Amino acid sequence: MTDVVGRRGLPGLSFPEEYLKRLADDLAKKFAGVFGVETVERYVLESYTALLRTSVVKAHLATNTIRFATDRLTALAQAKGALDRPVPEVLFICVQNAGRSQMAAALTTALSGGAVHVRSAGSAPAERLNPAVPEVMAELGIDLSEAFPKPLTDDVVQAADVVVTMGCGDACPIYPGKRYQDWALTDPADLPLDGVRAVRDEILAKVEDMLALLGVEPTVLPA
C-alpha cells in the first residue's frame, strides 16, 4: 500500500493502488483554485471504492475511476458556482443504472447535439450494463461500449437542473429550484430483445418531449 499521508499531513488517507495516487495528483492540478488537494484525494478514493464494490472487469477500473471522479468533482464545482454551466444539466436515475437511465442519457446526448449535458446514476448500481441495452442502442447508431453503472451521489443531484427518476424516486434527495420528473417505465432487465426495444422507443419519445420543454430542437439520429 502506498502511503501519502506523510507528505501532505492527511491522517488516515492512503492509496491502495499506485495509479490512484497519480490520478489524484493529476486531478488536483486540473482543479487547482477550485478544490484543495484533500478534497480531490477524498473524491478519488471514494469513487474508486464505490466502483470496486460492483466492478467485475478490473481492467477497466482505473479508467472508470478517472471518469467517475472527474465527473463528480465537475458536478460539485458546478453546484458551488465555481464552474459555469453553459447548457442545461440533466440527471437520469434508475435502480441499477444498467438499462433505462443509460438509454435515456445516451439518447439525450445524441438528440440534443451538445445543447444539454447529461449524467446518469443508479440507487443500487449493477455490475455491468444489461447486454441487450448496447445492442438495441447500436441499432440507432449510438455506441454504449464505454458506459458503466455508477452509484448515485449527492454532488450530481446538486449540479442538475432536471432530475428524471425511473422507479427509484425515494432514493433521490430533493433540492429546491430543480425540475423533477418521474418516468414510469418497465425495467428492461428481464425483457426479451423486442421488449427492450419497446422500452428504448418509449424513452426516445419522452426524451424528445423533455428537450422540447428545454427549448432544444432534437437532431436526427445517426441511424
PDB file of N, CA, C and O in Angstrom, residues 111-157:
ATOM      1  N   LEU A 111     -29.616  13.278 -29.237  1.00  0.00           N
ATOM      2  CA  LEU A 111     -30.673  14.120 -29.789  1.00  0.00           C
ATOM      3  C   LEU A 111     -30.435  15.609 -29.555  1.00  0.00           C
ATOM      4  O   LEU A 111     -30.876  16.448 -30.343  1.00  0.00           O
ATOM      5  N   SER A 112     -29.752  15.949 -28.461  1.00  0.00           N
ATOM      6  CA  SER A 112     -29.553  17.362 -28.145  1.00  0.00           C
ATOM      7  C   SER A 112     -28.383  17.960 -28.905  1.00  0.00           C
ATOM      8  O   SER A 112     -28.254  19.193 -28.969  1.00  0.00           O
ATOM      9  N   GLY A 113     -27.520  17.121 -29.450  1.00  0.00           N
ATOM     10  CA  GLY A 113     -26.377  17.628 -30.200  1.00  0.00           C
ATOM     11  C   GLY A 113     -25.464  18.516 -29.383  1.00  0.00           C
ATOM     12  O   GLY A 113     -24.864  19.453 -29.908  1.00  0.00           O
ATOM     13  N   GLY A 114     -25.360  18.226 -28.084  1.00  0.00           N
ATOM     14  CA  GLY A 114     -24.496  19.023 -27.219  1.00  0.00           C
ATOM     15  C   GLY A 114     -25.183  20.190 -26.547  1.00  0.00           C
ATOM     16  O   GLY A 114     -24.560  20.915 -25.763  1.00  0.00           O
ATOM     17  N   ALA A 115     -26.469  20.401 -26.834  1.00  0.00           N
ATOM     18  CA  ALA A 115     -27.201  21.511 -26.225  1.00  0.00           C
ATOM     19  C   ALA A 115     -27.656  21.198 -24.808  1.00  0.00           C
ATOM     20  O   ALA A 115     -28.211  22.064 -24.120  1.00  0.00           O
ATOM     21  N   VAL A 116     -27.453  19.958 -24.363  1.00  0.00           N
ATOM     22  CA  VAL A 116     -27.764  19.532 -22.999  1.00  0.00           C
ATOM     23  C   VAL A 116     -26.605  18.658 -22.530  1.00  0.00           C
ATOM     24  O   VAL A 116     -26.085  17.850 -23.301  1.00  0.00           O
ATOM     25  N   HIS A 117     -26.206  18.824 -21.267  1.00  0.00           N
ATOM     26  CA  HIS A 117     -25.204  17.934 -20.689  1.00  0.00           C
ATOM     27  C   HIS A 117     -25.911  16.928 -19.792  1.00  0.00           C
ATOM     28  O   HIS A 117     -26.824  17.281 -19.052  1.00  0.00           O
ATOM     29  N   VAL A 118     -25.485  15.669 -19.886  1.00  0.00           N
ATOM     30  CA  VAL A 118     -26.238  14.578 -19.262  1.00  0.00           C
ATOM     31  C   VAL A 118     -25.357  13.764 -18.325  1.00  0.00           C
ATOM     32  O   VAL A 118     -24.175  13.525 -18.609  1.00  0.00           O
ATOM     33  N   ARG A 119     -25.947  13.338 -17.213  1.00  0.00           N
ATOM     34  CA  ARG A 119     -25.333  12.357 -16.325  1.00  0.00           C
ATOM     35  C   ARG A 119     -26.380  11.292 -16.012  1.00  0.00           C
ATOM     36  O   ARG A 119     -27.579  11.522 -16.135  1.00  0.00           O
ATOM     37  N   SER A 120     -25.908  10.122 -15.591  1.00  0.00           N
ATOM     38  CA  SER A 120     -26.826   9.076 -15.152  1.00  0.00           C
ATOM     39  C   SER A 120     -26.228   8.375 -13.944  1.00  0.00           C
ATOM     40  O   SER A 120     -25.005   8.397 -13.729  1.00  0.00           O
ATOM     41  N   ALA A 121     -27.098   7.748 -13.144  1.00  0.00           N
ATOM     42  CA  ALA A 121     -26.640   7.077 -11.928  1.00  0.00           C
ATOM     43  C   ALA A 121     -27.691   6.055 -11.497  1.00  0.00           C
ATOM     44  O   ALA A 121     -28.819   6.038 -12.012  1.00  0.00           O
ATOM     45  N   GLY A 122     -27.302   5.200 -10.541  1.00  0.00           N
ATOM     46  CA  GLY A 122     -28.218   4.185 -10.032  1.00  0.00           C
ATOM     47  C   GLY A 122     -28.250   4.180  -8.518  1.00  0.00           C
ATOM     48  O   GLY A 122     -27.221   4.392  -7.865  1.00  0.00           O
ATOM     49  N   SER A 123     -29.427   3.963  -7.948  1.00  0.00           N
ATOM     50  CA  SER A 123     -29.540   3.897  -6.488  1.00  0.00           C
ATOM     51  C   SER A 123     -28.913   2.613  -5.943  1.00  0.00           C
ATOM     52  O   SER A 123     -28.481   2.561  -4.792  1.00  0.00           O
ATOM     53  N   ALA A 124     -28.851   1.564  -6.764  1.00  0.00           N
ATOM     54  CA  ALA A 124     -28.185   0.308  -6.413  1.00  0.00           C
ATOM     55  C   ALA A 124     -27.551  -0.232  -7.679  1.00  0.00           C
ATOM     56  O   ALA A 124     -28.069  -1.147  -8.310  1.00  0.00           O
ATOM     57  N   PRO A 125     -26.423   0.336  -8.105  1.00  0.00           N
ATOM     58  CA  PRO A 125     -25.851   0.030  -9.426  1.00  0.00           C
ATOM     59  C   PRO A 125     -25.481  -1.429  -9.611  1.00  0.00           C
ATOM     60  O   PRO A 125     -25.025  -2.101  -8.681  1.00  0.00           O
ATOM     61  N   ALA A 126     -25.707  -1.909 -10.833  1.00  0.00           N
ATOM     62  CA  ALA A 126     -25.388  -3.291 -11.191  1.00  0.00           C
ATOM     63  C   ALA A 126     -23.902  -3.425 -11.499  1.00  0.00           C
ATOM     64  O   ALA A 126     -23.145  -2.449 -11.539  1.00  0.00           O
ATOM     65  N   GLU A 127     -23.471  -4.656 -11.735  1.00  0.00           N
ATOM     66  CA  GLU A 127     -22.075  -4.911 -12.079  1.00  0.00           C
ATOM     67  C   GLU A 127     -21.742  -4.471 -13.496  1.00  0.00           C
ATOM     68  O   GLU A 127     -20.617  -4.066 -13.786  1.00  0.00           O
ATOM     69  N   ARG A 128     -22.729  -4.542 -14.366  1.00  0.00           N
ATOM     70  CA  ARG A 128     -22.498  -4.209 -15.777  1.00  0.00           C
ATOM     71  C   ARG A 128     -23.824  -3.805 -16.407  1.00  0.00           C
ATOM     72  O   ARG A 128     -24.897  -4.003 -15.812  1.00  0.00           O
ATOM     73  N   LEU A 129     -23.760  -3.250 -17.607  1.00  0.00           N
ATOM     74  CA  LEU A 129     -24.980  -2.927 -18.333  1.00  0.00           C
ATOM     75  C   LEU A 129     -25.703  -4.200 -18.750  1.00  0.00           C
ATOM     76  O   LEU A 129     -25.074  -5.234 -18.991  1.00  0.00           O
ATOM     77  N   ASN A 130     -27.004  -4.105 -18.839  1.00  0.00           N
ATOM     78  CA  ASN A 130     -27.804  -5.162 -19.445  1.00  0.00           C
ATOM     79  C   ASN A 130     -27.286  -5.345 -20.876  1.00  0.00           C
ATOM     80  O   ASN A 130     -27.292  -4.393 -21.657  1.00  0.00           O
ATOM     81  N   PRO A 131     -26.803  -6.530 -21.248  1.00  0.00           N
ATOM     82  CA  PRO A 131     -26.187  -6.697 -22.576  1.00  0.00           C
ATOM     83  C   PRO A 131     -27.112  -6.379 -23.734  1.00  0.00           C
ATOM     84  O   PRO A 131     -26.639  -6.062 -24.841  1.00  0.00           O
ATOM     85  N   ALA A 132     -28.426  -6.427 -23.521  1.00  0.00           N
ATOM     86  CA  ALA A 132     -29.352  -6.086 -24.597  1.00  0.00           C
ATOM     87  C   ALA A 132     -29.397  -4.589 -24.855  1.00  0.00           C
ATOM     88  O   ALA A 132     -29.749  -4.155 -25.956  1.00  0.00           O
ATOM     89  N   VAL A 133     -29.025  -3.801 -23.855  1.00  0.00           N
ATOM     90  CA  VAL A 133     -29.119  -2.345 -23.992  1.00  0.00           C
ATOM     91  C   VAL A 133     -28.138  -1.796 -25.027  1.00  0.00           C
ATOM     92  O   VAL A 133     -28.555  -1.055 -25.933  1.00  0.00           O
ATOM     93  N   PRO A 134     -26.843  -2.114 -24.958  1.00  0.00           N
ATOM     94  CA  PRO A 134     -25.955  -1.648 -26.033  1.00  0.00           C
ATOM     95  C   PRO A 134     -26.378  -2.152 -27.408  1.00  0.00           C
ATOM     96  O   PRO A 134     -26.196  -1.451 -28.412  1.00  0.00           O
ATOM     97  N   GLU A 135     -26.963  -3.350 -27.455  1.00  0.00           N
ATOM     98  CA  GLU A 135     -27.377  -3.911 -28.733  1.00  0.00           C
ATOM     99  C   GLU A 135     -28.495  -3.087 -29.371  1.00  0.00           C
ATOM    100  O   GLU A 135     -28.422  -2.744 -30.560  1.00  0.00           O
ATOM    101  N   VAL A 136     -29.522  -2.756 -28.588  1.00  0.00           N
ATOM    102  CA  VAL A 136     -30.640  -2.010 -29.177  1.00  0.00           C
ATOM    103  C   VAL A 136     -30.261  -0.551 -29.427  1.00  0.00           C
ATOM    104  O   VAL A 136     -30.803   0.088 -30.337  1.00  0.00           O
ATOM    105  N   MET A 137     -29.311  -0.022 -28.650  1.00  0.00           N
ATOM    106  CA  MET A 137     -28.870   1.346 -28.910  1.00  0.00           C
ATOM    107  C   MET A 137     -27.999   1.414 -30.157  1.00  0.00           C
ATOM    108  O   MET A 137     -28.038   2.406 -30.905  1.00  0.00           O
ATOM    109  N   ALA A 138     -27.223   0.361 -30.400  1.00  0.00           N
ATOM    110  CA  ALA A 138     -26.403   0.318 -31.616  1.00  0.00           C
ATOM    111  C   ALA A 138     -27.272   0.337 -32.855  1.00  0.00           C
ATOM    112  O   ALA A 138     -26.841   0.821 -33.918  1.00  0.00           O
ATOM    113  N   GLU A 139     -28.498  -0.176 -32.751  1.00  0.00           N
ATOM    114  CA  GLU A 139     -29.419  -0.142 -33.886  1.00  0.00           C
ATOM    115  C   GLU A 139     -29.765   1.293 -34.291  1.00  0.00           C
ATOM    116  O   GLU A 139     -30.170   1.547 -35.420  1.00  0.00           O
ATOM    117  N   LEU A 140     -29.600   2.228 -33.351  1.00  0.00           N
ATOM    118  CA  LEU A 140     -29.846   3.641 -33.635  1.00  0.00           C
ATOM    119  C   LEU A 140     -28.545   4.396 -33.899  1.00  0.00           C
ATOM    120  O   LEU A 140     -28.535   5.623 -34.005  1.00  0.00           O
ATOM    121  N   GLY A 141     -27.446   3.652 -33.980  1.00  0.00           N
ATOM    122  CA  GLY A 141     -26.156   4.282 -34.238  1.00  0.00           C
ATOM    123  C   GLY A 141     -25.508   4.890 -33.015  1.00  0.00           C
ATOM    124  O   GLY A 141     -24.633   5.752 -33.130  1.00  0.00           O
ATOM    125  N   ILE A 142     -25.925   4.458 -31.820  1.00  0.00           N
ATOM    126  CA  ILE A 142     -25.394   5.006 -30.565  1.00  0.00           C
ATOM    127  C   ILE A 142     -24.525   3.957 -29.883  1.00  0.00           C
ATOM    128  O   ILE A 142     -24.981   2.835 -29.635  1.00  0.00           O
ATOM    129  N   ASP A 143     -23.306   4.320 -29.577  1.00  0.00           N
ATOM    130  CA  ASP A 143     -22.326   3.395 -29.001  1.00  0.00           C
ATOM    131  C   ASP A 143     -22.304   3.517 -27.479  1.00  0.00           C
ATOM    132  O   ASP A 143     -22.043   4.597 -26.943  1.00  0.00           O
ATOM    133  N   LEU A 144     -22.574   2.416 -26.776  1.00  0.00           N
ATOM    134  CA  LEU A 144     -22.529   2.398 -25.319  1.00  0.00           C
ATOM    135  C   LEU A 144     -21.383   1.531 -24.802  1.00  0.00           C
ATOM    136  O   LEU A 144     -21.398   1.113 -23.645  1.00  0.00           O
ATOM    137  N   SER A 145     -20.381   1.299 -25.625  1.00  0.00           N
ATOM    138  CA  SER A 145     -19.309   0.387 -25.240  1.00  0.00           C
ATOM    139  C   SER A 145     -18.504   0.898 -24.043  1.00  0.00           C
ATOM    140  O   SER A 145     -17.894   0.108 -23.322  1.00  0.00           O
ATOM    141  N   GLU A 146     -18.486   2.205 -23.816  1.00  0.00           N
ATOM    142  CA  GLU A 146     -17.717   2.750 -22.698  1.00  0.00           C
ATOM    143  C   GLU A 146     -18.577   3.104 -21.495  1.00  0.00           C
ATOM    144  O   GLU A 146     -18.071   3.599 -20.489  1.00  0.00           O
ATOM    145  N   ALA A 147     -19.872   2.835 -21.577  1.00  0.00           N
ATOM    146  CA  ALA A 147     -20.765   3.154 -20.466  1.00  0.00           C
ATOM    147  C   ALA A 147     -20.611   2.125 -19.345  1.00  0.00           C
ATOM    148  O   ALA A 147     -20.342   0.953 -19.598  1.00  0.00           O
ATOM    149  N   PHE A 148     -20.789   2.574 -18.115  1.00  0.00           N
ATOM    150  CA  PHE A 148     -20.712   1.669 -16.968  1.00  0.00           C
ATOM    151  C   PHE A 148     -21.640   2.183 -15.860  1.00  0.00           C
ATOM    152  O   PHE A 148     -21.864   3.387 -15.740  1.00  0.00           O
ATOM    153  N   PRO A 149     -22.190   1.273 -15.045  1.00  0.00           N
ATOM    154  CA  PRO A 149     -23.073   1.695 -13.954  1.00  0.00           C
ATOM    155  C   PRO A 149     -22.319   2.495 -12.897  1.00  0.00           C
ATOM    156  O   PRO A 149     -21.194   2.160 -12.530  1.00  0.00           O
ATOM    157  N   LYS A 150     -22.953   3.559 -12.413  1.00  0.00           N
ATOM    158  CA  LYS A 150     -22.358   4.444 -11.420  1.00  0.00           C
ATOM    159  C   LYS A 150     -23.338   4.651 -10.269  1.00  0.00           C
ATOM    160  O   LYS A 150     -24.544   4.769 -10.498  1.00  0.00           O
ATOM    161  N   PRO A 151     -22.850   4.714  -9.040  1.00  0.00           N
ATOM    162  CA  PRO A 151     -23.750   4.965  -7.919  1.00  0.00           C
ATOM    163  C   PRO A 151     -24.228   6.411  -7.882  1.00  0.00           C
ATOM    164  O   PRO A 151     -23.525   7.324  -8.336  1.00  0.00           O
ATOM    165  N   LEU A 152     -25.408   6.609  -7.349  1.00  0.00           N
ATOM    166  CA  LEU A 152     -25.960   7.949  -7.184  1.00  0.00           C
ATOM    167  C   LEU A 152     -25.209   8.668  -6.068  1.00  0.00           C
ATOM    168  O   LEU A 152     -25.054   8.137  -4.972  1.00  0.00           O
ATOM    169  N   THR A 153     -24.748   9.879  -6.355  1.00  0.00           N
ATOM    170  CA  THR A 153     -24.069  10.697  -5.356  1.00  0.00           C
ATOM    171  C   THR A 153     -24.745  12.062  -5.283  1.00  0.00           C
ATOM    172  O   THR A 153     -25.357  12.526  -6.245  1.00  0.00           O
ATOM    173  N   ASP A 154     -24.610  12.686  -4.131  1.00  0.00           N
ATOM    174  CA  ASP A 154     -25.307  13.942  -3.892  1.00  0.00           C
ATOM    175  C   ASP A 154     -24.819  15.052  -4.813  1.00  0.00           C
ATOM    176  O   ASP A 154     -25.598  15.911  -5.232  1.00  0.00           O
ATOM    177  N   ASP A 155     -23.537  15.024  -5.179  1.00  0.00           N
ATOM    178  CA  ASP A 155     -22.984  16.114  -5.980  1.00  0.00           C
ATOM    179  C   ASP A 155     -23.636  16.215  -7.347  1.00  0.00           C
ATOM    180  O   ASP A 155     -23.888  17.312  -7.839  1.00  0.00           O
ATOM    181  N   VAL A 156     -23.920  15.062  -7.986  1.00  0.00           N
ATOM    182  CA  VAL A 156     -24.513  15.128  -9.324  1.00  0.00           C
ATOM    183  C   VAL A 156     -25.964  15.592  -9.261  1.00  0.00           C
ATOM    184  O   VAL A 156     -26.470  16.197 -10.206  1.00  0.00           O
ATOM    185  N   VAL A 157     -26.644  15.303  -8.138  1.00  0.00           N
ATOM    186  CA  VAL A 157     -28.012  15.807  -7.973  1.00  0.00           C
ATOM    187  C   VAL A 157     -27.985  17.327  -7.824  1.00  0.00           C
ATOM    188  O   VAL A 157     -28.770  18.053  -8.438  1.00  0.00           O
TER     189      VAL A 157
END
